[in-house]
């Protein structure tokens, strides 16, 4: 199945390039192609949320160890000033990349969720009886609220990254502009002062990870029920 999905993804990507269509149209082609091989939007949402959770783990890990890595880089006589700057820049770039990955994953997850909910609204309106429409609407409302409840801490975690990233960037700039032993000493003295923002980020990232796990469990149950025809 994974190989089939990869083939579909490649073919769809090529089709989108050839079509030179709008981004939304391209995404719809991808969704249609995935559904054609039996991958429903609920499954896509589970997979995207799993990717989002894993990205949150990476953000928490990368930023969590960044102060110690920077402290090691700027230890007196550990590296030449030019090397200290270069290594600090690499550390910053890696953290920035993780942040970009997080925002990209958030966008992809929200995108497939919104598409799923749009389809669900249409399907609900087509139910043949009032009772079936009410049941579908209730399940839609519950799922949409569960998704929103997950995304609130995720968004909050993302919002806590810039202050930490900015502090790291300032350290890199300081090393770039002052390539001497005094620059290292200044950074070592400043590192403890940025711990409050960092700890807030790490704590919120864990809250977001827990929220994604809860949502993944709930949506996986829906996928199982859909495939087996079970009813709650």
Tab-separated table of C-alpha atoms in Angstrom:
chain	number	residue	atom	x	y	z
A	1	UNK	CA	0.000	0.000	0.000
A	2	UNK	CA	2.846	2.395	0.864
A	3	UNK	CA	4.424	1.784	-2.564
A	4	UNK	CA	1.089	2.433	-4.251
A	5	UNK	CA	0.696	5.675	-2.332
A	6	UNK	CA	4.171	6.784	-3.317
A	7	UNK	CA	3.438	6.091	-6.986
A	8	UNK	CA	0.188	8.011	-6.768
A	9	UNK	CA	1.955	10.898	-5.056
A	10	UNK	CA	4.647	11.105	-7.754
A	11	UNK	CA	2.168	10.864	-10.622
A	12	UNK	CA	-0.100	13.426	-9.038
A	13	UNK	CA	2.777	15.826	-8.453
A	14	UNK	CA	3.814	15.524	-12.096
A	15	UNK	CA	0.241	16.069	-13.197
A	16	UNK	CA	0.008	19.207	-11.100
A	17	UNK	CA	3.165	20.602	-12.643
A	18	UNK	CA	1.920	19.856	-16.155
A	19	UNK	CA	-1.453	21.385	-15.461
A	20	UNK	CA	0.113	24.524	-13.986
A	21	UNK	CA	-3.091	24.808	-12.059
A	22	UNK	CA	-3.919	26.690	-8.932
A	23	UNK	CA	-2.680	25.287	-5.642
A	24	UNK	CA	-6.177	24.379	-4.480
A	25	UNK	CA	-6.928	22.516	-7.690
A	26	UNK	CA	-3.678	20.619	-7.380
A	27	UNK	CA	-4.507	19.572	-3.839
A	28	UNK	CA	-7.945	18.359	-4.932
A	29	UNK	CA	-6.328	16.219	-7.623
A	30	UNK	CA	-4.092	14.688	-4.974
A	31	UNK	CA	-7.037	13.967	-2.666
A	32	UNK	CA	-9.003	12.394	-5.516
A	33	UNK	CA	-6.036	10.256	-6.513
A	34	UNK	CA	-5.504	9.021	-2.965
A	35	UNK	CA	-9.193	8.214	-2.565
A	36	UNK	CA	-9.087	6.329	-5.875
A	37	UNK	CA	-6.635	3.861	-4.305
A	38	UNK	CA	-8.711	3.520	-1.144
A	39	UNK	CA	-7.149	6.175	1.104
A	40	UNK	CA	-9.940	8.296	2.556
A	41	UNK	CA	-9.513	11.814	3.929
A	42	UNK	CA	-9.921	10.570	7.482
A	43	UNK	CA	-6.862	8.381	6.939
A	44	UNK	CA	-4.984	11.295	5.387
A	45	UNK	CA	-5.864	13.398	8.419
A	46	UNK	CA	-4.543	10.705	10.763
A	47	UNK	CA	-1.294	10.478	8.774
A	48	UNK	CA	-0.861	14.262	8.673
A	49	UNK	CA	-1.534	14.526	12.393
A	50	UNK	CA	1.029	11.807	13.070
A	51	UNK	CA	3.532	13.796	11.009
A	52	UNK	CA	2.591	16.917	12.972
A	53	UNK	CA	3.153	15.092	16.263
A	54	UNK	CA	6.538	13.832	15.096
A	55	UNK	CA	7.520	17.342	14.020
A	56	UNK	CA	6.553	18.666	17.454
A	57	UNK	CA	8.836	16.024	18.969
A	58	UNK	CA	11.677	17.233	16.746
A	59	UNK	CA	11.046	20.861	17.680
A	60	UNK	CA	11.045	19.996	21.368
A	61	UNK	CA	14.266	18.002	21.033
A	62	UNK	CA	16.100	20.457	18.780
A	63	UNK	CA	15.303	23.535	20.812
A	64	UNK	CA	15.710	21.696	24.104
A	65	UNK	CA	19.360	20.863	23.441
A	66	UNK	CA	20.215	24.116	21.634
A	67	UNK	CA	21.440	26.015	24.753
A	68	UNK	CA	23.810	23.232	25.763
A	69	UNK	CA	25.091	22.927	22.214
A	70	UNK	CA	25.675	26.647	22.016
A	71	UNK	CA	27.390	26.639	25.409
A	72	UNK	CA	29.703	23.898	24.154
A	73	UNK	CA	30.448	25.825	20.972
A	74	UNK	CA	31.421	29.023	22.793
A	75	UNK	CA	33.472	27.477	25.588
A	76	UNK	CA	36.745	29.419	25.929
A	77	UNK	CA	39.515	27.958	23.771
A	78	UNK	CA	37.206	25.205	22.440
A	79	UNK	CA	37.109	26.613	18.919
A	80	UNK	CA	38.544	29.519	17.008
A	81	UNK	CA	36.198	32.556	16.855
A	82	UNK	CA	35.399	31.961	13.177
A	83	UNK	CA	34.525	28.337	13.907
A	84	UNK	CA	32.353	29.352	16.845
A	85	UNK	CA	30.339	31.629	14.582
A	86	UNK	CA	30.047	28.991	11.854
A	87	UNK	CA	28.889	26.282	14.255
A	88	UNK	CA	26.436	28.635	15.952
A	89	UNK	CA	25.013	29.568	12.545
A	90	UNK	CA	24.530	25.888	11.713
A	91	UNK	CA	22.722	25.420	15.024
A	92	UNK	CA	20.443	28.376	14.333
A	93	UNK	CA	19.700	27.229	10.777
A	94	UNK	CA	18.725	23.792	12.064
A	95	UNK	CA	16.313	25.283	14.601
A	96	UNK	CA	14.841	27.582	11.937
A	97	UNK	CA	14.343	24.575	9.683
A	98	UNK	CA	12.457	22.745	12.418
A	99	UNK	CA	10.223	25.772	12.907
A	100	UNK	CA	9.505	25.949	9.188
A	101	UNK	CA	8.702	22.218	9.175
A	102	UNK	CA	6.280	22.727	12.053
A	103	UNK	CA	4.400	25.513	10.294
A	104	UNK	CA	4.302	23.505	7.070
A	105	UNK	CA	2.928	20.481	8.909
A	106	UNK	CA	0.308	22.630	10.628
A	107	UNK	CA	-0.809	23.951	7.244
A	108	UNK	CA	-1.046	20.493	5.678
A	109	UNK	CA	-3.021	19.136	8.619
A	110	UNK	CA	-5.492	22.015	8.623
A	111	UNK	CA	-5.855	21.761	4.869
A	112	UNK	CA	-6.920	18.121	4.798
A	113	UNK	CA	-9.139	18.627	7.859
A	114	UNK	CA	-10.980	21.504	6.210
A	115	UNK	CA	-11.433	19.449	3.044
A	116	UNK	CA	-12.787	16.539	5.076
A	117	UNK	CA	-15.231	18.764	6.921
A	118	UNK	CA	-16.457	20.325	3.675
A	119	UNK	CA	-17.179	16.862	2.267
A	120	UNK	CA	-18.829	15.837	5.523
A	121	UNK	CA	-21.180	18.833	5.441
A	122	UNK	CA	-22.252	17.914	1.922
A	123	UNK	CA	-22.714	14.247	2.827
A	124	UNK	CA	-24.785	15.222	5.861
A	125	UNK	CA	-27.162	17.276	3.736
A	126	UNK	CA	-27.688	14.238	1.490
A	127	UNK	CA	-28.738	11.859	4.270
A	128	UNK	CA	-32.230	10.491	3.508
A	129	UNK	CA	-33.811	10.946	6.956
A	130	UNK	CA	-33.826	13.528	9.739
A	131	UNK	CA	-32.396	11.073	12.230
A	132	UNK	CA	-29.465	10.170	9.965
A	133	UNK	CA	-28.788	13.824	9.229
A	134	UNK	CA	-28.844	14.616	12.943
A	135	UNK	CA	-26.463	11.755	13.743
A	136	UNK	CA	-24.058	12.797	10.979
A	137	UNK	CA	-24.184	16.430	12.068
A	138	UNK	CA	-23.520	15.476	15.681
A	139	UNK	CA	-20.494	13.390	14.713
A	140	UNK	CA	-19.221	16.181	12.463
A	141	UNK	CA	-19.561	18.752	15.247
A	142	UNK	CA	-17.765	16.489	17.710
A	143	UNK	CA	-14.906	15.791	15.292
A	144	UNK	CA	-14.527	19.405	14.273
A	145	UNK	CA	-14.415	20.517	17.909
A	146	UNK	CA	-11.893	17.771	18.711
A	147	UNK	CA	-9.727	19.034	15.866
A	148	UNK	CA	-9.967	22.620	17.074
A	149	UNK	CA	-9.125	21.500	20.610
A	150	UNK	CA	-6.006	19.816	19.252
A	151	UNK	CA	-4.924	22.757	17.120
A	152	UNK	CA	-5.144	25.324	19.919
A	153	UNK	CA	-2.140	23.952	21.863
A	154	UNK	CA	-0.348	23.177	18.600
A	155	UNK	CA	-0.698	26.777	17.463
A	156	UNK	CA	0.322	27.957	20.923
A	157	UNK	CA	3.500	25.851	20.716
A	158	UNK	CA	4.299	27.358	17.318
A	159	UNK	CA	3.725	30.861	18.672
A	160	UNK	CA	6.283	30.260	21.427
A	161	UNK	CA	9.093	29.472	18.998
A	162	UNK	CA	9.935	32.987	17.662
A	163	UNK	CA	11.191	34.481	20.979
A	164	UNK	CA	13.502	31.500	21.497
A	165	UNK	CA	14.648	31.571	17.890
A	166	UNK	CA	15.216	35.310	18.064
A	167	UNK	CA	17.391	34.976	21.171
A	168	UNK	CA	19.480	32.333	19.429
A	169	UNK	CA	19.802	34.538	16.364
A	170	UNK	CA	21.062	37.404	18.518
A	171	UNK	CA	23.776	35.145	19.918
A	172	UNK	CA	24.838	34.211	16.398
A	173	UNK	CA	24.938	37.856	15.324
A	174	UNK	CA	27.004	38.700	18.386
A	175	UNK	CA	29.515	35.997	17.481
A	176	UNK	CA	29.615	37.263	13.912
A	177	UNK	CA	30.247	40.867	14.900
A	178	UNK	CA	32.602	40.173	17.816
A	179	UNK	CA	34.919	37.297	17.038
A	180	UNK	CA	36.856	37.224	20.267
A	181	UNK	CA	36.935	35.620	23.706
A	182	UNK	CA	34.764	38.339	25.206
A	183	UNK	CA	31.925	37.424	22.829
A	184	UNK	CA	31.912	33.870	24.152
A	185	UNK	CA	31.855	35.051	27.746
A	186	UNK	CA	28.937	37.374	27.033
A	187	UNK	CA	26.881	34.601	25.457
A	188	UNK	CA	27.572	32.175	28.303
A	189	UNK	CA	26.369	34.817	30.756
A	190	UNK	CA	23.222	35.483	28.693
A	191	UNK	CA	22.136	31.875	28.149
A	192	UNK	CA	20.454	31.482	31.531
A	193	UNK	CA	18.338	34.585	30.925
A	194	UNK	CA	16.553	33.006	27.962
A	195	UNK	CA	15.543	29.855	29.842
A	196	UNK	CA	12.060	31.127	30.718
A	197	UNK	CA	10.940	31.407	27.081
A	198	UNK	CA	12.593	28.101	26.251
A	199	UNK	CA	10.902	26.234	29.090
A	200	UNK	CA	7.542	27.700	28.091
A	201	UNK	CA	8.109	26.389	24.557
A	202	UNK	CA	9.117	22.922	25.745
A	203	UNK	CA	6.138	22.682	28.102
A	204	UNK	CA	3.685	23.815	25.435
A	205	UNK	CA	5.200	21.472	22.856
A	206	UNK	CA	4.505	18.548	25.189
A	207	UNK	CA	0.916	19.716	25.705
A	208	UNK	CA	0.542	19.844	21.917
A	209	UNK	CA	2.050	16.373	21.512
A	210	UNK	CA	-0.416	14.978	24.038
A	211	UNK	CA	-3.274	16.691	22.191
A	212	UNK	CA	-2.225	15.217	18.852
A	213	UNK	CA	-2.037	11.736	20.362
A	214	UNK	CA	-5.565	12.100	21.709
A	215	UNK	CA	-6.881	13.221	18.327
A	216	UNK	CA	-4.998	10.490	16.461
A	217	UNK	CA	-6.588	7.866	18.724
A	218	UNK	CA	-10.057	9.318	18.125
A	219	UNK	CA	-9.683	9.587	14.349
A	220	UNK	CA	-8.095	6.135	14.054
A	221	UNK	CA	-11.176	4.756	15.755
A	222	UNK	CA	-13.365	6.514	13.188
A	223	UNK	CA	-11.288	5.068	10.343
A	224	UNK	CA	-11.648	1.578	11.807
A	225	UNK	CA	-15.403	1.968	12.180
A	226	UNK	CA	-15.693	3.267	8.623
A	227	UNK	CA	-13.742	0.325	7.203
A	228	UNK	CA	-15.571	-2.322	9.229
A	229	UNK	CA	-19.032	-0.769	9.050
A	230	UNK	CA	-19.326	-0.552	12.824
A	231	UNK	CA	-21.578	1.937	14.493
A	232	UNK	CA	-21.112	3.599	17.863
